[in-house]
Coordinates of C-alpha atoms and ligand atoms in Angstrom, one line a residue:
X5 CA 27.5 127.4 147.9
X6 CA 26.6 124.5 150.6
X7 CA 26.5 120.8 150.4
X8 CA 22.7 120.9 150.2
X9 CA 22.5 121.9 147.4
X10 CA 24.0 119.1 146.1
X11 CA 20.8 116.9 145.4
X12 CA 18.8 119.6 143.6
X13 CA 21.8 120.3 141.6
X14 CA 22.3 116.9 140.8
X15 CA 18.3 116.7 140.1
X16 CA 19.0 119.6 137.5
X17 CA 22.9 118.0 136.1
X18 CA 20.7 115.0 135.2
X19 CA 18.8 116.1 132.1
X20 CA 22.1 116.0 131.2
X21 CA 21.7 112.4 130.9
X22 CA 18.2 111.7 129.8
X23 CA 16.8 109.1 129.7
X24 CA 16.3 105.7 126.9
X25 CA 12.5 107.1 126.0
X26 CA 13.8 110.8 125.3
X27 CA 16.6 109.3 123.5
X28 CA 15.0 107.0 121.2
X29 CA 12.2 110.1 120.7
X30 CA 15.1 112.6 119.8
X31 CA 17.2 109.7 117.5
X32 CA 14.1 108.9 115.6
X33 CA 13.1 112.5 114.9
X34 CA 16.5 113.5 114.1
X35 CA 16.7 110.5 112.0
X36 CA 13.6 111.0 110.1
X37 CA 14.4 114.3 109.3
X38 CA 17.4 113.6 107.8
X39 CA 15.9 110.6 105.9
X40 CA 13.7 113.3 104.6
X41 CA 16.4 115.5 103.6
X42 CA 18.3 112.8 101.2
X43 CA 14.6 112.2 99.7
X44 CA 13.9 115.6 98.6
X45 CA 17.5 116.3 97.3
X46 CA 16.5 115.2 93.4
X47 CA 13.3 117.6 93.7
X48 CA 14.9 120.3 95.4
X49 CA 17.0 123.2 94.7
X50 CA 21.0 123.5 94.7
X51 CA 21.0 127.3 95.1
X52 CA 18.5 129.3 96.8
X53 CA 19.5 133.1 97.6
X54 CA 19.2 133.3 101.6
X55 CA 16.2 135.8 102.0
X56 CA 16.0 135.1 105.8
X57 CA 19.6 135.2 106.6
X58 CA 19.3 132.9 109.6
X59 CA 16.7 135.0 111.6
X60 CA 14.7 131.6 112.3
X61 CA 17.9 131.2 114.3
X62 CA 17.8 134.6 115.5
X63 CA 14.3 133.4 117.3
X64 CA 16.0 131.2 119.3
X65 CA 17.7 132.6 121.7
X66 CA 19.5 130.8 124.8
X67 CA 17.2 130.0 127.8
X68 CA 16.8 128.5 131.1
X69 CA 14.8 126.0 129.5
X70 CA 15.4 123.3 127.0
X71 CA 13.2 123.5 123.7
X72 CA 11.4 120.5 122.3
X73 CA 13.1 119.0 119.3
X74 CA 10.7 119.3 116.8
X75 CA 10.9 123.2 117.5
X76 CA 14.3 122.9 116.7
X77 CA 14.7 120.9 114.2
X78 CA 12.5 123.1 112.4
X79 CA 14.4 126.1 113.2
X80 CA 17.3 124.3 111.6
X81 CA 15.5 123.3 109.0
X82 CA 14.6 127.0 108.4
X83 CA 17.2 128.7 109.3
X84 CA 20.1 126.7 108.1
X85 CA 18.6 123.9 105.3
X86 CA 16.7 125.8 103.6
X87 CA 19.3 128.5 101.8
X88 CA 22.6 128.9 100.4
X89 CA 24.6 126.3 98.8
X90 CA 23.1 123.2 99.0
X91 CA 26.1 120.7 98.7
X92 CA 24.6 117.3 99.7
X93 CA 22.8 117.9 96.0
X94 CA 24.0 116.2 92.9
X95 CA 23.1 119.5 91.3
X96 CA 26.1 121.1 92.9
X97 CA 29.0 121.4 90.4
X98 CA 30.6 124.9 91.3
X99 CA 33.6 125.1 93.5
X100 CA 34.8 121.5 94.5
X101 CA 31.9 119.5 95.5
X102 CA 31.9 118.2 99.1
X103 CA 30.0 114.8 99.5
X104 CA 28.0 113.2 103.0
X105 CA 27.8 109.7 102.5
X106 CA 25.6 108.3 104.6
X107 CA 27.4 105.7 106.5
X108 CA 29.9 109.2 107.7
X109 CA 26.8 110.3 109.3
X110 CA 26.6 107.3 111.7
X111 CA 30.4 107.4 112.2
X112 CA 30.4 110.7 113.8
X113 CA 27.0 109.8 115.6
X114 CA 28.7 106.6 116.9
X115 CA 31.8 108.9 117.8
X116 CA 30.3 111.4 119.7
X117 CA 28.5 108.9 121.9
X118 CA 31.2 106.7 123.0
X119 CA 33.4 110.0 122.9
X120 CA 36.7 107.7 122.4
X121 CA 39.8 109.7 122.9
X122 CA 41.8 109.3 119.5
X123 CA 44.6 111.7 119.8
X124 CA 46.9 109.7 122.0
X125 CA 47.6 105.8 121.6
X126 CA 47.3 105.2 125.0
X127 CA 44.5 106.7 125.7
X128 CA 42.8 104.4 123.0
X129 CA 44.7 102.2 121.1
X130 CA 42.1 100.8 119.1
X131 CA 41.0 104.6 117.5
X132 CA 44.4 105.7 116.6
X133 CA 45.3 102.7 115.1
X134 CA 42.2 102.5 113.3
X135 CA 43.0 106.5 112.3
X136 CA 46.8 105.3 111.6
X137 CA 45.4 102.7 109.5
X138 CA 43.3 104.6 107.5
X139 CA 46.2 107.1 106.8
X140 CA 48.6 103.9 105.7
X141 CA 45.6 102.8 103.3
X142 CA 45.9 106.7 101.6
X143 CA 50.2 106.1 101.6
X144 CA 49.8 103.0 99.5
X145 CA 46.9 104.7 97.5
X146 CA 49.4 107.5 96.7
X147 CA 52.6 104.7 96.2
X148 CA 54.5 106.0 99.3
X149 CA 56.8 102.7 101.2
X150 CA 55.9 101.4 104.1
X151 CA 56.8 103.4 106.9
X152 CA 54.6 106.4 105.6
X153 CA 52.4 108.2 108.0
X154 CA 50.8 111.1 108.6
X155 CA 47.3 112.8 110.0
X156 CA 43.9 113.3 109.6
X157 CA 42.9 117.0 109.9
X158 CA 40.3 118.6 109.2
X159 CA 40.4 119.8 105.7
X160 CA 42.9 120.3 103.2
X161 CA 44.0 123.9 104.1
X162 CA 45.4 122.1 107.9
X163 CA 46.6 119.1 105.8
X164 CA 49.0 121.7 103.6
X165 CA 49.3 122.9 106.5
X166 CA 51.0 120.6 108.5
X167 CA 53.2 119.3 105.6
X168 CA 55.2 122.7 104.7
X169 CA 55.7 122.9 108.6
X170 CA 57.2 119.5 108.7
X171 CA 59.4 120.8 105.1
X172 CA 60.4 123.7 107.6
X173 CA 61.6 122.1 110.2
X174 CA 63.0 119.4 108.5
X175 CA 65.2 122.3 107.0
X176 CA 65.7 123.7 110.7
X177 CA 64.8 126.9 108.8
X178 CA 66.2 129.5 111.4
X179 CA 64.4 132.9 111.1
X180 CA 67.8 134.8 109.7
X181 CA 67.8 132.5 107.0
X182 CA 64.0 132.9 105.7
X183 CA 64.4 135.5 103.3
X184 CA 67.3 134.0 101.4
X185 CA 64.9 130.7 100.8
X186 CA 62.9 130.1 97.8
X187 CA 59.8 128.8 97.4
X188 CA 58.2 127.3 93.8
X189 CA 54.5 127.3 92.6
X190 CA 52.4 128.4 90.1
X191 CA 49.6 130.7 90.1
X192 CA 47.3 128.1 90.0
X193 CA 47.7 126.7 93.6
X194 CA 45.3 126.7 96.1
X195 CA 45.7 129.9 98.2
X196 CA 45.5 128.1 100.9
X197 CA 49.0 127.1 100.5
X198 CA 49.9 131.1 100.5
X199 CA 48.4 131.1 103.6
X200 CA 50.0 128.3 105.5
X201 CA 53.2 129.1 104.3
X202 CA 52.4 132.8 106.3
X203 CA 51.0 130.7 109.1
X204 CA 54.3 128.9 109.1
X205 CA 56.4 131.8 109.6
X206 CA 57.6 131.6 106.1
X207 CA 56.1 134.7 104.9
X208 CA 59.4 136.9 104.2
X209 CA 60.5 133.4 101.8
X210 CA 60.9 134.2 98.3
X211 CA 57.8 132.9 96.2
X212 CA 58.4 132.2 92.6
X213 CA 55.6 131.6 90.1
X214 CA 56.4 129.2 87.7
X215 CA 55.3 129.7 84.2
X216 CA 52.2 127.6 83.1
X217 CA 52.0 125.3 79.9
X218 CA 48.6 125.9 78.0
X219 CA 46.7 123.1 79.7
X220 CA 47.6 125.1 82.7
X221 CA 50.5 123.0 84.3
X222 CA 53.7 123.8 86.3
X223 CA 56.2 124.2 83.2
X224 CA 59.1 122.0 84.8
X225 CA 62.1 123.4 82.2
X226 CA 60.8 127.1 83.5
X227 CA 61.1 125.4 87.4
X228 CA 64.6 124.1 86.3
X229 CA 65.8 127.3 85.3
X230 CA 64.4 129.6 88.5
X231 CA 66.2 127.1 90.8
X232 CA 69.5 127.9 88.8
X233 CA 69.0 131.1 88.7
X234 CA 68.0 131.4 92.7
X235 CA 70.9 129.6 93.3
X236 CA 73.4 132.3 91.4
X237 CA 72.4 134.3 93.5
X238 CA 72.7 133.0 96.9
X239 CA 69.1 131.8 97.3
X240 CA 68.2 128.4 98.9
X241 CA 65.8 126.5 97.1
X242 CA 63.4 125.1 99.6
X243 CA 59.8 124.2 98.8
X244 CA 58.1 122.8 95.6
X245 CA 54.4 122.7 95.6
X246 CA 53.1 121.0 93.0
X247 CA 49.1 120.3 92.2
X248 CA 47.4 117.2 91.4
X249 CA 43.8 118.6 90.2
X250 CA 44.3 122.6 90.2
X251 CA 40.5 124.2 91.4
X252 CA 40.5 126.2 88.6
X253 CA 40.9 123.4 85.8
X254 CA 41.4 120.2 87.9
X255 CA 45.1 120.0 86.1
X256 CA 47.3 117.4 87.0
X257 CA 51.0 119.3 86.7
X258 CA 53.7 116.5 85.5
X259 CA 54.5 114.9 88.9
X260 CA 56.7 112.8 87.4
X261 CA 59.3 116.0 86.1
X262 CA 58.7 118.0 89.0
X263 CA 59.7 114.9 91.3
X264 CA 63.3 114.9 88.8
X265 CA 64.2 118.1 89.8
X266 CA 63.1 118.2 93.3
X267 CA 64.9 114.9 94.1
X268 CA 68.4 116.2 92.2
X269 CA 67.8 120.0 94.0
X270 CA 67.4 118.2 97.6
X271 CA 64.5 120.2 97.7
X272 CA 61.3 119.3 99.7
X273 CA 58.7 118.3 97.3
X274 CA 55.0 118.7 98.7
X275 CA 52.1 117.7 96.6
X276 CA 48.6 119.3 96.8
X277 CA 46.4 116.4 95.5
X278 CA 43.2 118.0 98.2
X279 CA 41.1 117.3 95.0
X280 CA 42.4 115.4 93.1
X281 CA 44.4 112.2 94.8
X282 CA 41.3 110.2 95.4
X283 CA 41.0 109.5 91.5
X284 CA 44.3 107.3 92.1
X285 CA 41.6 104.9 92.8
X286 CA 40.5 104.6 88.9
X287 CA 43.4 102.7 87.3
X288 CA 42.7 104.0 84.0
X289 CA 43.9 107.8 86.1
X290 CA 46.8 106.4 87.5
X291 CA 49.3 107.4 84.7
X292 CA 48.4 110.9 85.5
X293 CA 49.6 110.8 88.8
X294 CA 53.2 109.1 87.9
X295 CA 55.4 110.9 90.1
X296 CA 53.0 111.3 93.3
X297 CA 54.9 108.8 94.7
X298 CA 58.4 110.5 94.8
X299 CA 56.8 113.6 96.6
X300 CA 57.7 114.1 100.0
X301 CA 54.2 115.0 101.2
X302 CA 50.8 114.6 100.1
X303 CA 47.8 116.5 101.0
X304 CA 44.6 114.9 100.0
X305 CA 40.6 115.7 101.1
X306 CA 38.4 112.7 102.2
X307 CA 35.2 115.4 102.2
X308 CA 35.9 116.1 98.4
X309 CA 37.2 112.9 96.7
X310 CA 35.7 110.1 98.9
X311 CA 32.8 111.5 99.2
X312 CA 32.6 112.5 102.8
X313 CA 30.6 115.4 104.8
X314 CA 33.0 118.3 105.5
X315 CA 35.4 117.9 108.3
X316 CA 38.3 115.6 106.9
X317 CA 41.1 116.1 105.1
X318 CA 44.8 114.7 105.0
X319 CA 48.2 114.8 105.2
X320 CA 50.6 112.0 103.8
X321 CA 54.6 112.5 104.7
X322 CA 56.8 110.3 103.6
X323 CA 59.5 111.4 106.4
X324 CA 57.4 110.6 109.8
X325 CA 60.3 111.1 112.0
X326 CA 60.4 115.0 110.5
X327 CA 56.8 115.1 111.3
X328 CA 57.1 113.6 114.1
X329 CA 59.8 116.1 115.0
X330 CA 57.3 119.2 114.0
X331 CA 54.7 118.2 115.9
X332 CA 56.0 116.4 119.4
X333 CA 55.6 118.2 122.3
X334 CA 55.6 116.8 126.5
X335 CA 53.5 118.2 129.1
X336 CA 54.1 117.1 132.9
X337 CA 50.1 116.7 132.6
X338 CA 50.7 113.8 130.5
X339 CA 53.3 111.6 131.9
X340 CA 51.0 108.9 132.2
X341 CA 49.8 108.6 128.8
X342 CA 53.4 107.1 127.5
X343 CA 54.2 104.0 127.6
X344 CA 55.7 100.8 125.1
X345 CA 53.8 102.4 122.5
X346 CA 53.1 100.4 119.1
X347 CA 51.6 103.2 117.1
X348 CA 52.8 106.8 116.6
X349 CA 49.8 109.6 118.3
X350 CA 47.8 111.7 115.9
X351 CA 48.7 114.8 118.8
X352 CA 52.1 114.0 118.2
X353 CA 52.2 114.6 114.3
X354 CA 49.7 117.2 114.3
X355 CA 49.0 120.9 116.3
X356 CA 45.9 119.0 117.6
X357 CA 45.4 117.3 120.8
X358 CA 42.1 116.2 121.7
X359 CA 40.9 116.1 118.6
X360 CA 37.5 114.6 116.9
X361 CA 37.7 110.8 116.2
X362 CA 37.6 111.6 112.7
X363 CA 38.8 108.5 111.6
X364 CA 35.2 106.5 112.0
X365 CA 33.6 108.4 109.9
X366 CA 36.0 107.4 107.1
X367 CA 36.3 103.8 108.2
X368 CA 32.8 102.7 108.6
X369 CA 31.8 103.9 104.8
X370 CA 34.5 101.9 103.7
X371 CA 33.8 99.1 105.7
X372 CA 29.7 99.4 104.8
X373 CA 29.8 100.1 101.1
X374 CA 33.3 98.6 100.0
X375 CA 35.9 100.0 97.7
X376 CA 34.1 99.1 94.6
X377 CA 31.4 101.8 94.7
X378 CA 34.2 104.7 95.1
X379 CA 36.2 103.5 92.5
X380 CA 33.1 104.0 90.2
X381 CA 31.7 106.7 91.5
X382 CA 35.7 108.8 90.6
X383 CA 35.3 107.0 87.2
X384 CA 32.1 108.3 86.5
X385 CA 33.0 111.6 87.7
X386 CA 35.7 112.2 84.8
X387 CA 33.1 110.4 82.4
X388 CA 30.4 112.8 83.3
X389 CA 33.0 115.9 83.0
X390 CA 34.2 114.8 79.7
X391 CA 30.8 114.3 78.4
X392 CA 29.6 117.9 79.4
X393 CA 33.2 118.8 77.2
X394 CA 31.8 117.9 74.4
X395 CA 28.1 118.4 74.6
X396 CA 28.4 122.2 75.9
X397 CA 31.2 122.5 72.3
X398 CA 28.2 121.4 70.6
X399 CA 26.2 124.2 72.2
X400 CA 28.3 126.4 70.9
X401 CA 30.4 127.4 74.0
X402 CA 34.3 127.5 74.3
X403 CA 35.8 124.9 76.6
X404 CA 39.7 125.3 78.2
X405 CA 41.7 122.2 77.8
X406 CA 40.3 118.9 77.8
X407 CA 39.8 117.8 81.5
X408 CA 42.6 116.4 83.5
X409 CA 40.1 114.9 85.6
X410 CA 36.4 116.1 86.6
X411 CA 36.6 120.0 86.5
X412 CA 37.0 122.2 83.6
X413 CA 36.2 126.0 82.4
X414 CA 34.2 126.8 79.6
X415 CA 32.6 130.3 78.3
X416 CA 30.3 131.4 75.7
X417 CA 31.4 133.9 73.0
X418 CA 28.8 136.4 72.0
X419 CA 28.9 137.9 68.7
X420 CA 29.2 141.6 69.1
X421 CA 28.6 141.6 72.9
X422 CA 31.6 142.1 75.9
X423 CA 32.0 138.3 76.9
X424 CA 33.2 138.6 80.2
X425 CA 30.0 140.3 80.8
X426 CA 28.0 137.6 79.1
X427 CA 29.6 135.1 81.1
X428 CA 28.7 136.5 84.4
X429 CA 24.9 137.1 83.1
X430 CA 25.1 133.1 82.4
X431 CA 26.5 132.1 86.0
X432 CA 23.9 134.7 87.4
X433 CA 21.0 133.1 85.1
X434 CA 22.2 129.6 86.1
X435 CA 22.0 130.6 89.9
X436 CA 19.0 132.2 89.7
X437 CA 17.5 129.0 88.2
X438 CA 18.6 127.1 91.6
X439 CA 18.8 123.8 90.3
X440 CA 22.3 123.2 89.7
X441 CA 24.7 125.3 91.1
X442 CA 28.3 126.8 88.9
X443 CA 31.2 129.1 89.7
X444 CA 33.1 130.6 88.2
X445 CA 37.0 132.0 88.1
X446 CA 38.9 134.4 85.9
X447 CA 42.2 133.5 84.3
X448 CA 44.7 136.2 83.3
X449 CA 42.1 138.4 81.9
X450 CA 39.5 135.8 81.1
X451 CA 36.2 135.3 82.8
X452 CA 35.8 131.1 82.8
X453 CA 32.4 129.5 84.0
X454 CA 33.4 126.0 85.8
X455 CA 32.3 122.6 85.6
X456 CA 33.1 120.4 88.8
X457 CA 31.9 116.9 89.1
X458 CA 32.7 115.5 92.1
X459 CA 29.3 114.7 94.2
X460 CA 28.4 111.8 94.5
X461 CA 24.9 112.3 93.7
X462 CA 25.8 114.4 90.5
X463 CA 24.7 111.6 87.4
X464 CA 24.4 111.6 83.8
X465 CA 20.3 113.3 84.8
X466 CA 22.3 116.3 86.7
X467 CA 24.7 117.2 83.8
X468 CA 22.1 116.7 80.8
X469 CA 20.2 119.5 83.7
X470 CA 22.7 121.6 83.3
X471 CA 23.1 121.8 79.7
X472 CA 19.7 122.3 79.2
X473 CA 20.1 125.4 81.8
X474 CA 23.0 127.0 79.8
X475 CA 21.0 126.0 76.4
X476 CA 18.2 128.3 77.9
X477 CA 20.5 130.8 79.9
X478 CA 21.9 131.7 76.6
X479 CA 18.7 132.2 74.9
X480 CA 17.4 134.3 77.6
X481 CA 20.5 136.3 77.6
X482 CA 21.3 136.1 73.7
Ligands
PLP529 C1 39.8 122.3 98.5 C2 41.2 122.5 98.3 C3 42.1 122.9 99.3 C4 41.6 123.3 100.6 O1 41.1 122.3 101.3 P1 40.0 122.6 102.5 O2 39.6 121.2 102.8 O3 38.9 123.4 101.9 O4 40.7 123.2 103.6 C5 43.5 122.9 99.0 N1 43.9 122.6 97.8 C6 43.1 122.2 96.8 C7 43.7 121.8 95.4 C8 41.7 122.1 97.0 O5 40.9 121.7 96.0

């Protein structure tokens, strides 16, 4: 390597940095093909099988040369847009819906250009406080005091995450002590709160299951009696987890109960409202969250409830100094970056550092649109769910208990015909058809097909779509 080099390396660095005319080219094609992609989503499938399995990508290799971006756009569109899942469509009601408004889109666009650091405060006040902010909008949403904090991640599983890490180290669980410590949920959590308590080190913890009610809740007499139980003999109560919208059913357990005995048992109470904690927003929904506010930490999914593209979820903890505590860590490499600070750091409450600037893509929506259009847009949600409730009885199906809020299971009995089988023929019918898209789930021995609303293109038109499918479905099948 010599000095010389320098300019035709420089020459070649540049197309690092093109140019406004490639740029404006590049936005505007980009742009149009995403303008393209929101206009065909009423016409277009929700499910397609992927017969190509991304080999459009696979004809792309890595080169010397840059492509053109029509080339690759089309190779996205190919190889990525045009299969699987398809969960920017209002047709999509299986698992828990993710959302992409559009105003998200420009968010991260403006985020990646200006490239703001948002992890640490002095590194750019403005983004973390407008991250911080957002975060204190979600504490009052959920009732938590002033003084509330907590992190942006990206996704619920991080967001659960984080808040049983803080519940262990607020406990200054040492490693002796794990097994002796007892941890309460029900079979209905998300697994990803198995997982994080194994990511936490808290695998060898004793996990009890509490007992469910028949609408699927946390029974809190049953969580009572395990605590006293535990406690004869020698165990540590520890954790409660509790769910606010279950995937399964979208159940609400009774906050308000479990927050009794988790405030008299000293016993960190966490709160797994991923789902479910943006229908705080509807005020006719907020007596099914009573309690929510007594919880110790919250864990609630901007890309499922507000509508967002995947990449942001929450944590809420009431404690920030314990999270604080979990997270903080100094490296000589960054002595510069503290100084009177008037905000707490993202990289100090979370195991990020430099992190995405997650936070515009949250903010600008709000800021565009408003609160008024989410508000509806949740209320409609659990309209649309219980509508489906009572227009697939009167199709003749079986429905679980009446909905919470937007999800529920339902099945169809067949006379003289397994019905687990049946069921599975229906999703696969339903599927096959493409045009709205349902999962499933099996309780105890049960097969359930489920009903989640929480797109926010999915309208009255999409679920009146669906009926019709499952009217023909069982037709087909029958
Ligand atoms: C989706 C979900 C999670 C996991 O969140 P991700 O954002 O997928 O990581 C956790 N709990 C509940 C109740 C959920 O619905």
């Amino acid at each position: 390597m010599t000095f010389d080099q320098l300019e035709w390396l420089e020459a070649q660095a540049r197309m690092l940095e093109p140019g406004a005319a490639d740029r404006e080219n590049w936005t505007s094609k980009a742009a149009q093909y995403g303008s393209a992609f929101i206009d065909g989503l009423p016409e277009g499938k929700t499910y397609l099988p992927d017969q190509d399995r991304g080999r459009a990508l696979a004809s792309l290799p890595f080169g010397e040369e840059g492509r053109g971006i029509d080339e690759v756009l089309e190779a996205i569109h190919l190889g990525v847009n045009s299969s699987g899942i398809n969960p920017a469509s209002g047709g999509h009601l299986g698992y828990v819906p993710g959302g992409g408004v559009f105003p998200s889109a420009l968010g991260d666009y403006l985020a990646a250009v200006t490239n703001r650091y948002a992890g640490i405060f002095f590194a750019n006040p403005g983004a973390v406080r407008m991250e911080n902010d957002l975060i204190r909008w979600m504490c009052q949403l959920v009732g938590y005091p002033e003084g509330a904090l907590g992190n942006l991640a990206s996704g619920g599983s991080i967001a659960n995450l984080i808040a049983i890490t803080t519940a262990r180290d607020y406990f200054q669980v040492k490693s002796a002590s794990i097994p002796l410590l007892t941890i309460y949920l029900t079979s209905q959590v998300h697994h990803c709160v198995q997982k994080a308590i194994r990511i936490a080190g808290l695998g060898e913890a004793q996990i009890r299951y509490i007992p469910l009610d028949e609408q699927f809740r946390m029974q809190p007499g049953a969580l009572q009696q395990a605590i006293d139980s535990d406690k004869s003999c020698g165990l540590i109560p520890f954790l409660v987890v509790a769910s606010a919208g279950t995937t399964d059913t979208g159940a609400v357990d009774p906050l308000d109960e479990i927050a009794d005995i988790a405030g008299k048992e000293r016993i960190w109470y966490h709160v797994d409202a991923a789902y479910g904690g943006f229908f705080t927003l509807v005020e006719a929904l907020r007596p099914t969250f009573k309690g929510i506010e007594r919880s110790d930490s919250v864990a609630i999914d901007p890309h499922k409830g507000l509508f967002l593209p995947y990449g942001l979820g929450a944590v809420l903890i009431r404690n920030v100094e314990a999270q604080f505590k979990a997270h903080h860590y100094m490296g000589n490499y960054m002595q510069d970056a503290f100084g009177p600070e008037q905000e707490v750091s993202p990289a100090d409450l979370s195991p990020e550092l430099t992190k995405h600037f997650r936070g515009l893509r949250m903010w600008l929506p709000l800021q565009l649109l408003g609160l008024a259009p989410f508000r509806a847009a949740l209320q409609e949600k659990v309209l649309l769910c219980r509508y489906f409730y009572e227009k697939v009885q009167a199709l003749g199906f079986q429905t679980g208990p009446y909905p919470d809020l937007s999800i529920m299971i339902f099945r169809y009995a067949p006379s003289g015909k397994d019905a687990n089988a049946f069921n599975e023929a229906l999703v696969r019918y339903v599927q096959g058809d493409g045009r709205v898209f349902l999962s499933s789930t099996t309780i105890g021995d049960t097969y359930w097909i489920r009903l989640a609303v929480l797109s926010f293109r999915t309208h009255k038109r999409e679920i009146d779509l669906c009926l019709d499918i499952l009217r023909q479905g069982v037709t087909y099948l029958g």
